[in-house]
Short mmCIF file of C-alpha atoms and ligand atoms in Angstrom, two decimals:
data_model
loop_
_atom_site.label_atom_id
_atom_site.label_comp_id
_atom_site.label_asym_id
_atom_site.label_seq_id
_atom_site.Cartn_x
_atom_site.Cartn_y
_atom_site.Cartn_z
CA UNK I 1080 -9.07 14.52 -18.67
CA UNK I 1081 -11.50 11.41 -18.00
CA UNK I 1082 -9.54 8.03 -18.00
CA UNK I 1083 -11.83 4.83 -17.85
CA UNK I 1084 -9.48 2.20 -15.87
CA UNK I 1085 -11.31 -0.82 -17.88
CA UNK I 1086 -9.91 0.59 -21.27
CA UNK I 1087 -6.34 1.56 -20.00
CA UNK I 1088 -3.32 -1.10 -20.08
CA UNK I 1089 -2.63 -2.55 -15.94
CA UNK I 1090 1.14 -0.88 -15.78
CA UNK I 1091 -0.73 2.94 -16.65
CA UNK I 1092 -3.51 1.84 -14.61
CA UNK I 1093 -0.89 1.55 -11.70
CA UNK I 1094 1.41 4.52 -12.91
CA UNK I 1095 -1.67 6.96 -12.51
CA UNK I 1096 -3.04 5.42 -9.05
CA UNK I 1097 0.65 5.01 -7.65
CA UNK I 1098 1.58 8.89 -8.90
CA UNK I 1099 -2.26 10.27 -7.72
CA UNK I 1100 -3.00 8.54 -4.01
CA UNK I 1101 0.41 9.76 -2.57
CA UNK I 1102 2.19 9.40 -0.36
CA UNK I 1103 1.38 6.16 0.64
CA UNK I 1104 2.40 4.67 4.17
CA UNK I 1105 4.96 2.09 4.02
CA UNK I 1106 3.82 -1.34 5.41
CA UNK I 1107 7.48 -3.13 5.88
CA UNK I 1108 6.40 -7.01 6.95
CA UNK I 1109 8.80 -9.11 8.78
CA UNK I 1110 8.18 -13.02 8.87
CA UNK I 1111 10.18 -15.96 9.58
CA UNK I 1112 10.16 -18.76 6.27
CA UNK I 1113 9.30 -22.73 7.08
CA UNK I 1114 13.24 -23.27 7.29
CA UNK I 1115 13.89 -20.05 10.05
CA UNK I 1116 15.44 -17.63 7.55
CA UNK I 1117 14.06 -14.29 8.29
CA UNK I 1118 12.48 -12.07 5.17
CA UNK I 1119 11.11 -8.42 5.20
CA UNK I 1120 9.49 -6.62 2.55
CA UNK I 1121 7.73 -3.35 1.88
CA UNK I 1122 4.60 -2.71 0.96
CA UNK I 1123 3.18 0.88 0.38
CA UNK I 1124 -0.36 -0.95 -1.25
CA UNK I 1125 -0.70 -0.75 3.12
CA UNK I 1126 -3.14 1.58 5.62
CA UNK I 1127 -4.70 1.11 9.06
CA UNK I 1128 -8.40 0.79 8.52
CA UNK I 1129 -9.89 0.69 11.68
CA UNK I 1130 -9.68 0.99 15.72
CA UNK I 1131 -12.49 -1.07 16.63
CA UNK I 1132 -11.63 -3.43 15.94
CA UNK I 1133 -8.05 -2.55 15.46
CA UNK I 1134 -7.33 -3.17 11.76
CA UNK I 1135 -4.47 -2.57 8.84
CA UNK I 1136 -5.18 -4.18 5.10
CA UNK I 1137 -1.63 -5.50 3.12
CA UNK I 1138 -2.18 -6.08 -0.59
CA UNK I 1139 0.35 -8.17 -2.53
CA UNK I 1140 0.87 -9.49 -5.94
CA UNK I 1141 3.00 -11.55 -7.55
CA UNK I 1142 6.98 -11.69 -8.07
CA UNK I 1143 8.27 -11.42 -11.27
CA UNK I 1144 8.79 -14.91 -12.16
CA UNK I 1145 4.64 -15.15 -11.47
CA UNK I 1146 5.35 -16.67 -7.99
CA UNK I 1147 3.29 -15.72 -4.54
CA UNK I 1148 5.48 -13.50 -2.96
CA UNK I 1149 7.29 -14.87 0.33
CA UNK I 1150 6.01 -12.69 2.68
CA UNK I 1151 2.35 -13.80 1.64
CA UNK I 1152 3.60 -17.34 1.72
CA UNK I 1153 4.53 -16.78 5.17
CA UNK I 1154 1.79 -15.08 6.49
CA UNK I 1155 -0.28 -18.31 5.04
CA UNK I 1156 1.33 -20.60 6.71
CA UNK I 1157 1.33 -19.02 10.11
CA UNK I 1158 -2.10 -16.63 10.22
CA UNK I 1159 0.21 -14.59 11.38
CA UNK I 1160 3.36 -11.23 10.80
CA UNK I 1161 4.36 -8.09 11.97
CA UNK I 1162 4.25 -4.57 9.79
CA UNK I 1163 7.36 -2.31 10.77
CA UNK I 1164 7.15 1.49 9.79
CA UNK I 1165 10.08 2.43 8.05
CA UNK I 1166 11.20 6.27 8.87
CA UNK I 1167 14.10 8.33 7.88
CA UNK I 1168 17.14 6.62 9.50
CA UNK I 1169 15.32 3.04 8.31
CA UNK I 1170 14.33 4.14 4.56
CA UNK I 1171 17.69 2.60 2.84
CA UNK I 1172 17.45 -0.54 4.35
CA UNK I 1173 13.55 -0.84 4.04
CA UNK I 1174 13.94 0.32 -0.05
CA UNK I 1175 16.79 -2.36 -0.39
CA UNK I 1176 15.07 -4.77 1.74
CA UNK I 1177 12.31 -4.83 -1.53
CA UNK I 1178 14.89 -6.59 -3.81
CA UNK I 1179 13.61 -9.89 -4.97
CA UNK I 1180 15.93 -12.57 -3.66
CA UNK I 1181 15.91 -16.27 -3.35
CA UNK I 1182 13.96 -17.44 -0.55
CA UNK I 1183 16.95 -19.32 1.13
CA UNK I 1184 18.89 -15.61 1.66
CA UNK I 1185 17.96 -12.93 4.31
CA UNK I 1186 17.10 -9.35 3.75
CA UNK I 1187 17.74 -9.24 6.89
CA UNK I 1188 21.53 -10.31 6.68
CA UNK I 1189 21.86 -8.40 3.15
CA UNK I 1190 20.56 -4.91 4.98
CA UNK I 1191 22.15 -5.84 8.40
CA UNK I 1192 19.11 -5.13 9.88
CA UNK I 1193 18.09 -7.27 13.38
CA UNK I 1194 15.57 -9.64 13.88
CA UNK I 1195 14.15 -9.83 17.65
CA UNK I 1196 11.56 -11.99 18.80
CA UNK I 1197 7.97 -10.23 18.54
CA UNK I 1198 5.72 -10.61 22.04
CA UNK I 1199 2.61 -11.76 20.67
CA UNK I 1200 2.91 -13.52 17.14
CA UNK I 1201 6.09 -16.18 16.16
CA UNK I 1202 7.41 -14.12 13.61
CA UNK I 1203 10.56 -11.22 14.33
CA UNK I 1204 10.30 -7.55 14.46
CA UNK I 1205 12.83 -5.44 12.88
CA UNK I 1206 14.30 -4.37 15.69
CA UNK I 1207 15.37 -0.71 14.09
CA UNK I 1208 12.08 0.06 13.26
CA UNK I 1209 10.84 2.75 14.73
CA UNK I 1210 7.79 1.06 15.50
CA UNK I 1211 5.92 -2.69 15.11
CA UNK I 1212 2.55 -3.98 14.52
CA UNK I 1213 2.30 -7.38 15.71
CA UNK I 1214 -0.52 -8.80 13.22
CA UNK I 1215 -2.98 -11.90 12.92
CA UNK I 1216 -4.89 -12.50 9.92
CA UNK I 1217 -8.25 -11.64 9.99
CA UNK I 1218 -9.56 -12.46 6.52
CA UNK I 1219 -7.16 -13.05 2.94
CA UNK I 1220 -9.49 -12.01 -0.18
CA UNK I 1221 -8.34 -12.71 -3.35
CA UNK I 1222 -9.38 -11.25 -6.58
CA UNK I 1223 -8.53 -13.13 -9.40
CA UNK I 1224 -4.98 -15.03 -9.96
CA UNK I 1225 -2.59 -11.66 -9.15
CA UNK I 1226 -3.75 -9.85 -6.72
CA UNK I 1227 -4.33 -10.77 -2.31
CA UNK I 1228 -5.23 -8.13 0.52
CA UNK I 1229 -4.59 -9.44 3.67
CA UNK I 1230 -6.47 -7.83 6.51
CA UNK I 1231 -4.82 -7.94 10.13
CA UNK I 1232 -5.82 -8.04 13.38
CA UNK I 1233 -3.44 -5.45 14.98
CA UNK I 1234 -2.59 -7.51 18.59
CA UNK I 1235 -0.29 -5.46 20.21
CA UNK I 1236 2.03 -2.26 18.97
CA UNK I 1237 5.87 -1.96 19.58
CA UNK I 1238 8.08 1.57 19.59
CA UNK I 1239 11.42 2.63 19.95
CA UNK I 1240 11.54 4.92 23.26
CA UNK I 1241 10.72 8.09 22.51
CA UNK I 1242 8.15 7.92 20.07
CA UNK I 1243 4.72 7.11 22.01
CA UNK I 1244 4.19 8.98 25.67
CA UNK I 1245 3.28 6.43 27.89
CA UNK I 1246 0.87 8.48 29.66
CA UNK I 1247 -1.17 10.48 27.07
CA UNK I 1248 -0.38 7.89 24.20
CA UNK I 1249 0.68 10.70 21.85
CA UNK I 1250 3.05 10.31 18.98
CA UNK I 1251 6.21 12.85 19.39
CA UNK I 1252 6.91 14.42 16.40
CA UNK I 1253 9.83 14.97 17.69
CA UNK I 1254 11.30 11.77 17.37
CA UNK I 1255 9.33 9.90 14.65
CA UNK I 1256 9.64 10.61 11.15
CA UNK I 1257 7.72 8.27 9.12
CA UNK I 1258 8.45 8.32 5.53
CA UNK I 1259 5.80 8.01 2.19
CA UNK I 1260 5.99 6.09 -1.11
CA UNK I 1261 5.68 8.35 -3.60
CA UNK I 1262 6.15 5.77 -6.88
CA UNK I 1263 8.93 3.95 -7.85
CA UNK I 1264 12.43 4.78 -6.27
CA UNK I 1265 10.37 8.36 -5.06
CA UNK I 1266 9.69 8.56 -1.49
CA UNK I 1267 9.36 11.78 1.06
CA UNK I 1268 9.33 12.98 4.67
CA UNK I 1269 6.46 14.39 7.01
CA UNK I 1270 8.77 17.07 7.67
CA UNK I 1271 6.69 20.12 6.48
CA UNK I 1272 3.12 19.97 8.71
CA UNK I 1273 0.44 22.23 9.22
CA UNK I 1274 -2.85 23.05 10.98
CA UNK I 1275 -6.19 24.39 10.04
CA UNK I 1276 -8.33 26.51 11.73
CA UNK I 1277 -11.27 25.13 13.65
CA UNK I 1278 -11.85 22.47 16.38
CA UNK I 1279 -12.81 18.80 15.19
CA UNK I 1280 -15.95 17.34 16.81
C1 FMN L 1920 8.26 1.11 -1.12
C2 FMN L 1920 7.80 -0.16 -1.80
C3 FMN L 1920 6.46 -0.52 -1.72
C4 FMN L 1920 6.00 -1.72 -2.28
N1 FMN L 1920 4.67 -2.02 -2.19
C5 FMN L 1920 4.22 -3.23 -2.63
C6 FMN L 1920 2.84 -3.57 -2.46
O1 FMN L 1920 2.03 -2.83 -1.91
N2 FMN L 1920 2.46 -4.80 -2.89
C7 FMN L 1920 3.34 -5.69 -3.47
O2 FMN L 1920 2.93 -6.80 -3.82
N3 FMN L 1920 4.65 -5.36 -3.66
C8 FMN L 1920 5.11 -4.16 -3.23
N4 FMN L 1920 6.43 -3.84 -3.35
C9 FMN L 1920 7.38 -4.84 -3.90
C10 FMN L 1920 7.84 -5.84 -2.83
O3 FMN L 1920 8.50 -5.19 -1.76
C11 FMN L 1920 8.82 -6.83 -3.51
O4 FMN L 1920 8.10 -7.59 -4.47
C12 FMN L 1920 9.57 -7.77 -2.56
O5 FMN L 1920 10.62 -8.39 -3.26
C13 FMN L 1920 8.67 -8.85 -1.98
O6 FMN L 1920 9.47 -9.68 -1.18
P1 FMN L 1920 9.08 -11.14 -0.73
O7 FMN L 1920 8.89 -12.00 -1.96
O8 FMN L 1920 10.23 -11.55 0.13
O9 FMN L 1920 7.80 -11.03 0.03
C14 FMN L 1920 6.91 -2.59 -2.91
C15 FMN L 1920 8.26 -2.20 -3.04
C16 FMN L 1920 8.68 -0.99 -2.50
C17 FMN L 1920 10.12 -0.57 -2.65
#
């Protein structure tokens, strides 16, 4: 089957690329708004993109009423926000935490998650995450009215003990398990791993 994207309606354009390029890493963005009320989101539109320098892209649209969503209001304002990775023991509060509510109320408070003061950028971590990117813009490009990728300078990374040795900088797979968007309410684990033959250059 050949499917031209140009000719196909936008919601099967994203049902095919949302059920084909899975599973998706889950980008969960924690800001503070102009009047202190802390929001997180996720976003599974969301990769790291480079070491050198060390890079992750977001992309957003809009909310449903055809509004910029808050998270991409508040990483206007400031230049800056951090990108939590949601794993298994996070993944209900991250999925609820995507609920569109009014801009005065806290995803935070709804989910009782925790905000806690990030090192590097004004904005909170969530401080269950099992890890933190602490993020300033490097370039916003827009293309057209509905659609934003935000590229991010990656300043400094935060994890929960366990996860990163602090010698040999190696992620335990022991004691992180990151989750994947698979499309809508769909997610899964990176619980079943394997290796190939062969060395890598
Ligand atoms: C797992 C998951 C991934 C999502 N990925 C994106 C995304 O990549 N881009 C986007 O604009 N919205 C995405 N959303 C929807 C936002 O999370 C949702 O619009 C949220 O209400 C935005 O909140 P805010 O207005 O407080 O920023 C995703 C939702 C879920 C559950």
């Amino acid at each position: 089957m050949d499917l031209q994207l140009a000719r196909l309606p936008v919601l099967e354009r994203y049902k095919l690329l949302v059920g084909l390029v899975i599973p998706r890493p889950i980008g969960w963005v924690s800001t503070w708004n102009e009047n202190g009320v802390a929001n997180c989101a996720p976003f599974s539109f969301f990769n790291a993109i480079s070491e050198e320098p060390p890079l992750c892209i977001l992309s957003f649209n809009l909310r449903s009423d055809g509004a910029m969503k808050h998270t991409l209001k508040n990483i206007h304002r400031t230049g800056e926000y951090v990108v939590n990775l949601a794993d298994e023991v996070t993944a209900n509060a991250m999925h609820i935490s995507s609920y569109e509510i009014p801009e005065t109320e806290s995803e935070f408070a709804k989910t009782g998650l925790t905000p806690v003061p990030a090192t590097m950028v004004k904005h909170p971590r969530i401080g269950e995450a099992a890890a933190s990117l602490e993020c300033k813009v490097e370039r916003c490009i827009e293309f057209g009215p509905e659609r934003e990728l935000v590229i991010g300078e990656i300043l400094l990374i935060h994890a929960r003990e366990g996860i990163i040795d602090p010698v040999s900088k190696r992620i335990s797979e022991e004691h992180y398990h990151p989750i994947g968007r698979l499309f809508a309410s769909r997610y899964c684990t990176t619980r079943e791993r394997f290796d190939l033959p062969g060395e890598l250059p």
